[in-house]
CSV table of C-alpha atoms in Angstrom, one decimal:
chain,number,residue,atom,x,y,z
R,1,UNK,CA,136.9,96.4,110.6
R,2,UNK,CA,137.6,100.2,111.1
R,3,UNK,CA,138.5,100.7,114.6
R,4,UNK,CA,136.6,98.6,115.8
R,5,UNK,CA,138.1,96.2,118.5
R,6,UNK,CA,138.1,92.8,117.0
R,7,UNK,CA,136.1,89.8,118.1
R,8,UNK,CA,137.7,86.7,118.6
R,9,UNK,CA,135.2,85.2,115.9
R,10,UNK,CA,136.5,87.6,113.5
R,11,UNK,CA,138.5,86.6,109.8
R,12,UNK,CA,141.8,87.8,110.3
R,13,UNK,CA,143.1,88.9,107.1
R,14,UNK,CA,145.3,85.9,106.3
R,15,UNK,CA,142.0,84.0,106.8
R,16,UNK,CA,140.1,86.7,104.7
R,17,UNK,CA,142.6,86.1,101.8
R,18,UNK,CA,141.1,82.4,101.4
R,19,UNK,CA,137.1,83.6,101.6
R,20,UNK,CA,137.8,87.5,99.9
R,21,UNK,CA,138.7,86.3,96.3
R,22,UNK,CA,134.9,84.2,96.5
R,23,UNK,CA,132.9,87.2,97.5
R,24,UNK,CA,134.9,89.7,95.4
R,25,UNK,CA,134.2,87.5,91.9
R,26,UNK,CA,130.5,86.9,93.5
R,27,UNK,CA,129.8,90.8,93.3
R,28,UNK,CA,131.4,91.4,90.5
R,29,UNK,CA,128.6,89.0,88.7
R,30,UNK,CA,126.3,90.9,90.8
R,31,UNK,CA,124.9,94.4,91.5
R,32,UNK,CA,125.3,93.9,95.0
R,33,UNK,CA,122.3,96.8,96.4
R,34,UNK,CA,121.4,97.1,100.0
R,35,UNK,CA,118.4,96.9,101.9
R,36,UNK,CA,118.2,100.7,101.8
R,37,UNK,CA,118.4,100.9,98.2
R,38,UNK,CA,121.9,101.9,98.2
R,39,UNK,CA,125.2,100.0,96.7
R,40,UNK,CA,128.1,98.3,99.0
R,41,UNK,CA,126.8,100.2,101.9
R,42,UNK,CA,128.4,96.8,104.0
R,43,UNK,CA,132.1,95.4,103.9
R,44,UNK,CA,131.7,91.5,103.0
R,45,UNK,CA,134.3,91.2,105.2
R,46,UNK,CA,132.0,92.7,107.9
R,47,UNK,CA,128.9,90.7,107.0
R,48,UNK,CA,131.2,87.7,107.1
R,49,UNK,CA,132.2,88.5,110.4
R,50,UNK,CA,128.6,89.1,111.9
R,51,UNK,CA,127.7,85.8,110.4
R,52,UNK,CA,130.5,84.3,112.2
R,53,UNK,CA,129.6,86.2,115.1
R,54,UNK,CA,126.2,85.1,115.4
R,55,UNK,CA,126.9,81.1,115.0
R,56,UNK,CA,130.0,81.1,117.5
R,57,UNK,CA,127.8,83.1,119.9
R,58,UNK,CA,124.5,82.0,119.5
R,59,UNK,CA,122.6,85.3,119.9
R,60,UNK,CA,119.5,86.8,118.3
R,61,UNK,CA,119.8,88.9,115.3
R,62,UNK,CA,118.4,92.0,117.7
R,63,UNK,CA,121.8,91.0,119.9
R,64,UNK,CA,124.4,91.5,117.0
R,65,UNK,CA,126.7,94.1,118.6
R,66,UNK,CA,126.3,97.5,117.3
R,67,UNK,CA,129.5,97.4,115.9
R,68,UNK,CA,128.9,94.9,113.3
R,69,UNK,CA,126.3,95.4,110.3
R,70,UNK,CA,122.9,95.3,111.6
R,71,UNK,CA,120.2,92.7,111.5
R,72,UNK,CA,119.1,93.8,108.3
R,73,UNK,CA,122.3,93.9,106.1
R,74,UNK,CA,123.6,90.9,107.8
R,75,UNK,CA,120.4,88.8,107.1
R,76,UNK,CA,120.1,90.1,103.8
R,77,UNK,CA,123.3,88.7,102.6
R,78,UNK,CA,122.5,85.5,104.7
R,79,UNK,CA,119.4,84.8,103.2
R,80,UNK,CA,121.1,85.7,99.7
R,81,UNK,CA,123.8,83.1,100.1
R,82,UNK,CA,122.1,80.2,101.3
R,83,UNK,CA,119.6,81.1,98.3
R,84,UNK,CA,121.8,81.5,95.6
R,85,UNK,CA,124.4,78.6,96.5
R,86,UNK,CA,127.5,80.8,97.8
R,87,UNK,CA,127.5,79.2,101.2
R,88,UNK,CA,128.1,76.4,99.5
R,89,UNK,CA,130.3,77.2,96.6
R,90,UNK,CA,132.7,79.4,99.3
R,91,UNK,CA,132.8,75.9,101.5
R,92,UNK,CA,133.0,73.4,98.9
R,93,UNK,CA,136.6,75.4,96.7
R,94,UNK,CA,137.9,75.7,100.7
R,95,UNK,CA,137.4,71.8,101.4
R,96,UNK,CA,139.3,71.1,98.6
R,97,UNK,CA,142.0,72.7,99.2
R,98,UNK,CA,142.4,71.3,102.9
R,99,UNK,CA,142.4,68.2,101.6
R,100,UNK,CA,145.0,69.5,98.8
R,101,UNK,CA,147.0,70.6,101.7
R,102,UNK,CA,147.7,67.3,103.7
R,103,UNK,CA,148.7,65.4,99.7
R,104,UNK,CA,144.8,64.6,98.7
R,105,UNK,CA,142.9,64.9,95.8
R,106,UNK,CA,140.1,67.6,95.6
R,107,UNK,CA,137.2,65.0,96.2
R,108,UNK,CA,137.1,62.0,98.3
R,109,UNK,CA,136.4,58.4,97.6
R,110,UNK,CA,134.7,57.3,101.1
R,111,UNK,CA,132.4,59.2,103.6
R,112,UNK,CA,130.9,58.8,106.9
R,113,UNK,CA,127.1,59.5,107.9
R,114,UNK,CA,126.0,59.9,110.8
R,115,UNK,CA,122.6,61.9,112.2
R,116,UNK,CA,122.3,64.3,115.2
R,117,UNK,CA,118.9,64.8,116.8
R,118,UNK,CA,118.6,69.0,118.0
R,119,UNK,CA,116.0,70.6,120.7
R,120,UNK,CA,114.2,73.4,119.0
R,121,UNK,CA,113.4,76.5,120.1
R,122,UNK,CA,109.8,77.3,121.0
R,123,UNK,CA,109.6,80.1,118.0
R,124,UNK,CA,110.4,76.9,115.2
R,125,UNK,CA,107.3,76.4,113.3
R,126,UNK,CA,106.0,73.0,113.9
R,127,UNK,CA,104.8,72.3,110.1
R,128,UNK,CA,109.1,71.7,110.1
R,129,UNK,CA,110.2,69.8,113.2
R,130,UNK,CA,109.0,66.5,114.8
R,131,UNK,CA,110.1,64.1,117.7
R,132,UNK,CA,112.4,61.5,117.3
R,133,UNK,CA,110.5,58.9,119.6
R,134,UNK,CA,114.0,57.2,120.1
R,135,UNK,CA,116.0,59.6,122.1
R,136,UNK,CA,112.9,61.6,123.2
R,137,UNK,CA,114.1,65.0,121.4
R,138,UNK,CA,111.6,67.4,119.9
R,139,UNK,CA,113.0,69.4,117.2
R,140,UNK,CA,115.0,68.7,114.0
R,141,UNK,CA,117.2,65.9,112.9
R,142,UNK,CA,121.1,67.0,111.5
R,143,UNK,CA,122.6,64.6,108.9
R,144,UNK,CA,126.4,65.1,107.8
R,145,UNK,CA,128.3,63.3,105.5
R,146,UNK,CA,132.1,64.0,106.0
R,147,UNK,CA,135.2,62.2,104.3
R,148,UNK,CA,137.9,60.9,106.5
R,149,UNK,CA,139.0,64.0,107.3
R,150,UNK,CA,136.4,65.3,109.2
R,151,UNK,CA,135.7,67.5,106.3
R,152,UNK,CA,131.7,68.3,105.8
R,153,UNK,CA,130.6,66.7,102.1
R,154,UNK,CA,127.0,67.5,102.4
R,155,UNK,CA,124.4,68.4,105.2
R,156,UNK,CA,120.4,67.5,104.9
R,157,UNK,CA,118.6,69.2,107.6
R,158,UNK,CA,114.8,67.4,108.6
R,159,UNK,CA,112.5,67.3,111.2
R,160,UNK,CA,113.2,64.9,114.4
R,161,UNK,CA,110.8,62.5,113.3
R,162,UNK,CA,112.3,61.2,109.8
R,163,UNK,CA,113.9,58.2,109.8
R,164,UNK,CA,118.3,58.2,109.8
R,165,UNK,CA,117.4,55.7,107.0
R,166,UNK,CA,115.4,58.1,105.0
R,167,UNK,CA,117.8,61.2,105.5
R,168,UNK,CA,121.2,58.9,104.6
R,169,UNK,CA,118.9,58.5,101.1
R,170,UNK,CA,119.0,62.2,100.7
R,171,UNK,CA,122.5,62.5,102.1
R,172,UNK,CA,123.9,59.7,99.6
R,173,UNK,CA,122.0,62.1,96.7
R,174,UNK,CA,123.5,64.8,97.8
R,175,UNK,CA,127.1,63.1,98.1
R,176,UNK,CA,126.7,61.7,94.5
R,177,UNK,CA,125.3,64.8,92.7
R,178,UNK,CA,128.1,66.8,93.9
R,179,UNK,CA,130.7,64.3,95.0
R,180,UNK,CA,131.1,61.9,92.2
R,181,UNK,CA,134.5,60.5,93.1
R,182,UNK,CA,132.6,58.9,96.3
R,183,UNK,CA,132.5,54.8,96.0
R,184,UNK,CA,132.0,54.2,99.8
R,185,UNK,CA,129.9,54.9,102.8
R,186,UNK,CA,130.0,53.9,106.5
R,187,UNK,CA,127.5,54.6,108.5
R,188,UNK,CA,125.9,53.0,111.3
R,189,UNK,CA,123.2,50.4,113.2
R,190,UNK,CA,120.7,52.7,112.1
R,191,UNK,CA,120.9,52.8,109.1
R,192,UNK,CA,118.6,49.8,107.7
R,193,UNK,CA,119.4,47.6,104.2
R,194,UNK,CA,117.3,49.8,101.8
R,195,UNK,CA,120.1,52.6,102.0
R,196,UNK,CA,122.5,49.8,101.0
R,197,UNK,CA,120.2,48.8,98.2
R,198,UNK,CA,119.9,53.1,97.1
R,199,UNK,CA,123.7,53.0,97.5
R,200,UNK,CA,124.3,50.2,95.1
R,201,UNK,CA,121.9,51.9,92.9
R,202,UNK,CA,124.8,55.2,92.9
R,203,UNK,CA,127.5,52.9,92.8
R,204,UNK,CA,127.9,53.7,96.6
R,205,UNK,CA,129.2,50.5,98.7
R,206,UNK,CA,127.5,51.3,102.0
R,207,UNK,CA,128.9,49.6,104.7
R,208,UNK,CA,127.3,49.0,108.4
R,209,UNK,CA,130.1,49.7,111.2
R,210,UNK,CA,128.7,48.4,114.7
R,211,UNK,CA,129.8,48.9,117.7
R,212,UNK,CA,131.4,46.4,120.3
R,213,UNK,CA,129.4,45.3,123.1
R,214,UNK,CA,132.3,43.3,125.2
R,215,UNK,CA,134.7,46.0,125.3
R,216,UNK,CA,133.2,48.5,128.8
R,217,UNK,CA,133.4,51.7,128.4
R,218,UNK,CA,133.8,54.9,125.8
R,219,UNK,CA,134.9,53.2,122.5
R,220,UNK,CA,136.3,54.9,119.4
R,221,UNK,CA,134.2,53.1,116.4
R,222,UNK,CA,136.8,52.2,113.6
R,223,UNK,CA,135.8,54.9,110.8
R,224,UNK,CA,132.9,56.5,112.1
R,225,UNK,CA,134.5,58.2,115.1
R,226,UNK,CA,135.6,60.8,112.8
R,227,UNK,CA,131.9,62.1,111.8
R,228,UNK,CA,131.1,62.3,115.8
R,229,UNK,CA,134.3,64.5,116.4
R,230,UNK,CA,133.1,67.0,113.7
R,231,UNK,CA,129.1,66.9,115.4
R,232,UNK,CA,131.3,68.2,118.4
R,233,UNK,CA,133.4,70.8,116.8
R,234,UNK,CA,130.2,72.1,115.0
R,235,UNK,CA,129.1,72.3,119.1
R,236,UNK,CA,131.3,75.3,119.4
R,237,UNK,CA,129.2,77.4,117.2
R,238,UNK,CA,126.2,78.1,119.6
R,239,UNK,CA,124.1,78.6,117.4
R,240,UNK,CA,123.7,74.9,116.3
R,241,UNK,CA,123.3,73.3,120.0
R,242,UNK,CA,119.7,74.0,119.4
R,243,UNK,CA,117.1,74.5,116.4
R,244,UNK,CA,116.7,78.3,116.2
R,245,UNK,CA,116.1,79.1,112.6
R,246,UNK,CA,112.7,79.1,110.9
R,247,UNK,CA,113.7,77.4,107.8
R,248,UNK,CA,115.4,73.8,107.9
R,249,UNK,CA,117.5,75.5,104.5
R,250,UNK,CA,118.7,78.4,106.9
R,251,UNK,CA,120.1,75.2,109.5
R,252,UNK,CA,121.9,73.8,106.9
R,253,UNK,CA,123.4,77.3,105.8
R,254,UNK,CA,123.9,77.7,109.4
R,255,UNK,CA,125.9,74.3,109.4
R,256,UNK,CA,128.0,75.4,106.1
R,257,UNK,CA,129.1,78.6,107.4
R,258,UNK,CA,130.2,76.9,111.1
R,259,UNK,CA,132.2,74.4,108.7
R,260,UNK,CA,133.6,77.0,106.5
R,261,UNK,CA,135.1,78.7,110.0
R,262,UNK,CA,136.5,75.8,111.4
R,263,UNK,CA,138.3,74.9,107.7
R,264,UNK,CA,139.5,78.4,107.2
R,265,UNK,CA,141.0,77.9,111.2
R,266,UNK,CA,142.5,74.6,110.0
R,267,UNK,CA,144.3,76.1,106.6
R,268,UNK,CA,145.8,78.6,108.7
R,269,UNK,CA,146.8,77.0,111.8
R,270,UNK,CA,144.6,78.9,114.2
R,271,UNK,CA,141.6,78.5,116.7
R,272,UNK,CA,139.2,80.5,117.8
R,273,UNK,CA,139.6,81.2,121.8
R,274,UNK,CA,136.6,79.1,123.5
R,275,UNK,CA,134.7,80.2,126.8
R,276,UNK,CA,138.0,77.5,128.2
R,277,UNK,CA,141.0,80.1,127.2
R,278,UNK,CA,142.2,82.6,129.8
């Protein structure tokens, strides 16, 4: 960071000893060359931060603070990430070791789906987003598939107007390419009886959790409350409250990176100061 004062969305270095090793061994593989034409012009750590910046914040990529990396380094590693699989990689080694760190094994047996219609922004090109008639929202449709721990297994990203039933298909392909270990899935009303059938085809029990109509009020739903707490920690990160980014692959990079801040919070035992804190 320099001297630099730090942001409250910045890695602090016992944080960037869990995400470092990743990016190190990733450049290593790779010649890592700037947009200028020049090498390691950027800390990773710095792009990191800007990143994390960005999604807490929610601000345009002409807004970064001049401070951090500018639009063009930071969006250059971005882009480079989500296309190459790091995003992923960097989340998937942390997930396993939270769950290693409350006594689990790497990779879960059981997840929770669940789908999250998102308002998108006027410059979202409409070839990509649609409106999901049901709860009258224009944009693009979220789907998550978490384990019991709130921990993010896989995201699919759509327009509004697919069906929950058609993204838990993709979501269940997702969770079995790179999840194996995964024998169950709750998930619910919406959900229809073909995903059952594609889950029995993966070896997938799918099982429909419904909510209670006699008890009044806010009610917990036995096992898929979890998946709504994580739609509403991803909330923190501004930048997923509405559709901003061109590319439904850049919302799901979006959605990995926001995941791979709040795990790296939850390894350490820290938080990142909301617009709440004094």
């Amino acid at each position: 960071m320099g001297d630099r004062k730090p942001y409250p969305s910045d890695v602090s270095d016992e944080q960037w000893e869990l995400i470092g090793p990743f990016l190190q061994a990733w450049k290593a593989k790779r010649v890592a060359v700037s947009v200028s034409g020049r090498e390691g012009d950027y800390d990773l750590r710095e792009i990191v931060n800007a990143i994390f910046y960005q999604n807490r914040t929610g601000c345009q990529w002409a807004y970064l603070p001049h401070d951090l990396p500018p639009k063009s380094a930071t969006y250059y590693y971005f882009a480079l990430w989500r296309d190459d699989g790091t995003d992923q990689v960097i989340h998937d080694l942390l997930r396993c070791q939270a769950r290693e760190k409350v006594g689990r094994r790497e990779d879960p047996s059981a997840v929770v789906l669940d789908t999250q219609s998102i308002r998108a922004a006027n410059h979202v090109p409409a070839a990509t987003t649609g409106k999901d008639a049901a709860k009258r929202v224009s944009g693009r449709k979220r789907g998550l598939a978490v384990d019991v721990l709130g921990l993010v297994i896989a995201v699919v990203v759509t327009a509004a107007s697919v069906t929950d039933n058609a993204i838990g298909i993709r979501l269940l392909d997702k969770v079995v390419a790179h999840t194996p270990t995964v024998s169950r899935a709750w998930v619910d009303a919406g959900f229809t009886q073909d995903l059952a059938l594609h889950g029995a085809v993966l070896g997938v029990d799918v099982e429909v959790v419904k909510r209670s109509d006699t008890r009044p009020g806010f009610v917990p739903i036995r096992k898929r409350w979890i998946v709504e707490q994580v739609n509403g920690t991803l909330m923190l990160h501004r930048r997923l409250v509405r559709e901003y980014e061109s590319r439904p692959e850049s919302a799901v990079s979006r959605t990995l990176w926001a995941s791979t801040a709040n795990i790296v919070r939850r390894l350490t035992g820290t938080s990142t100061p909301s617009w709440r804190h004094r």
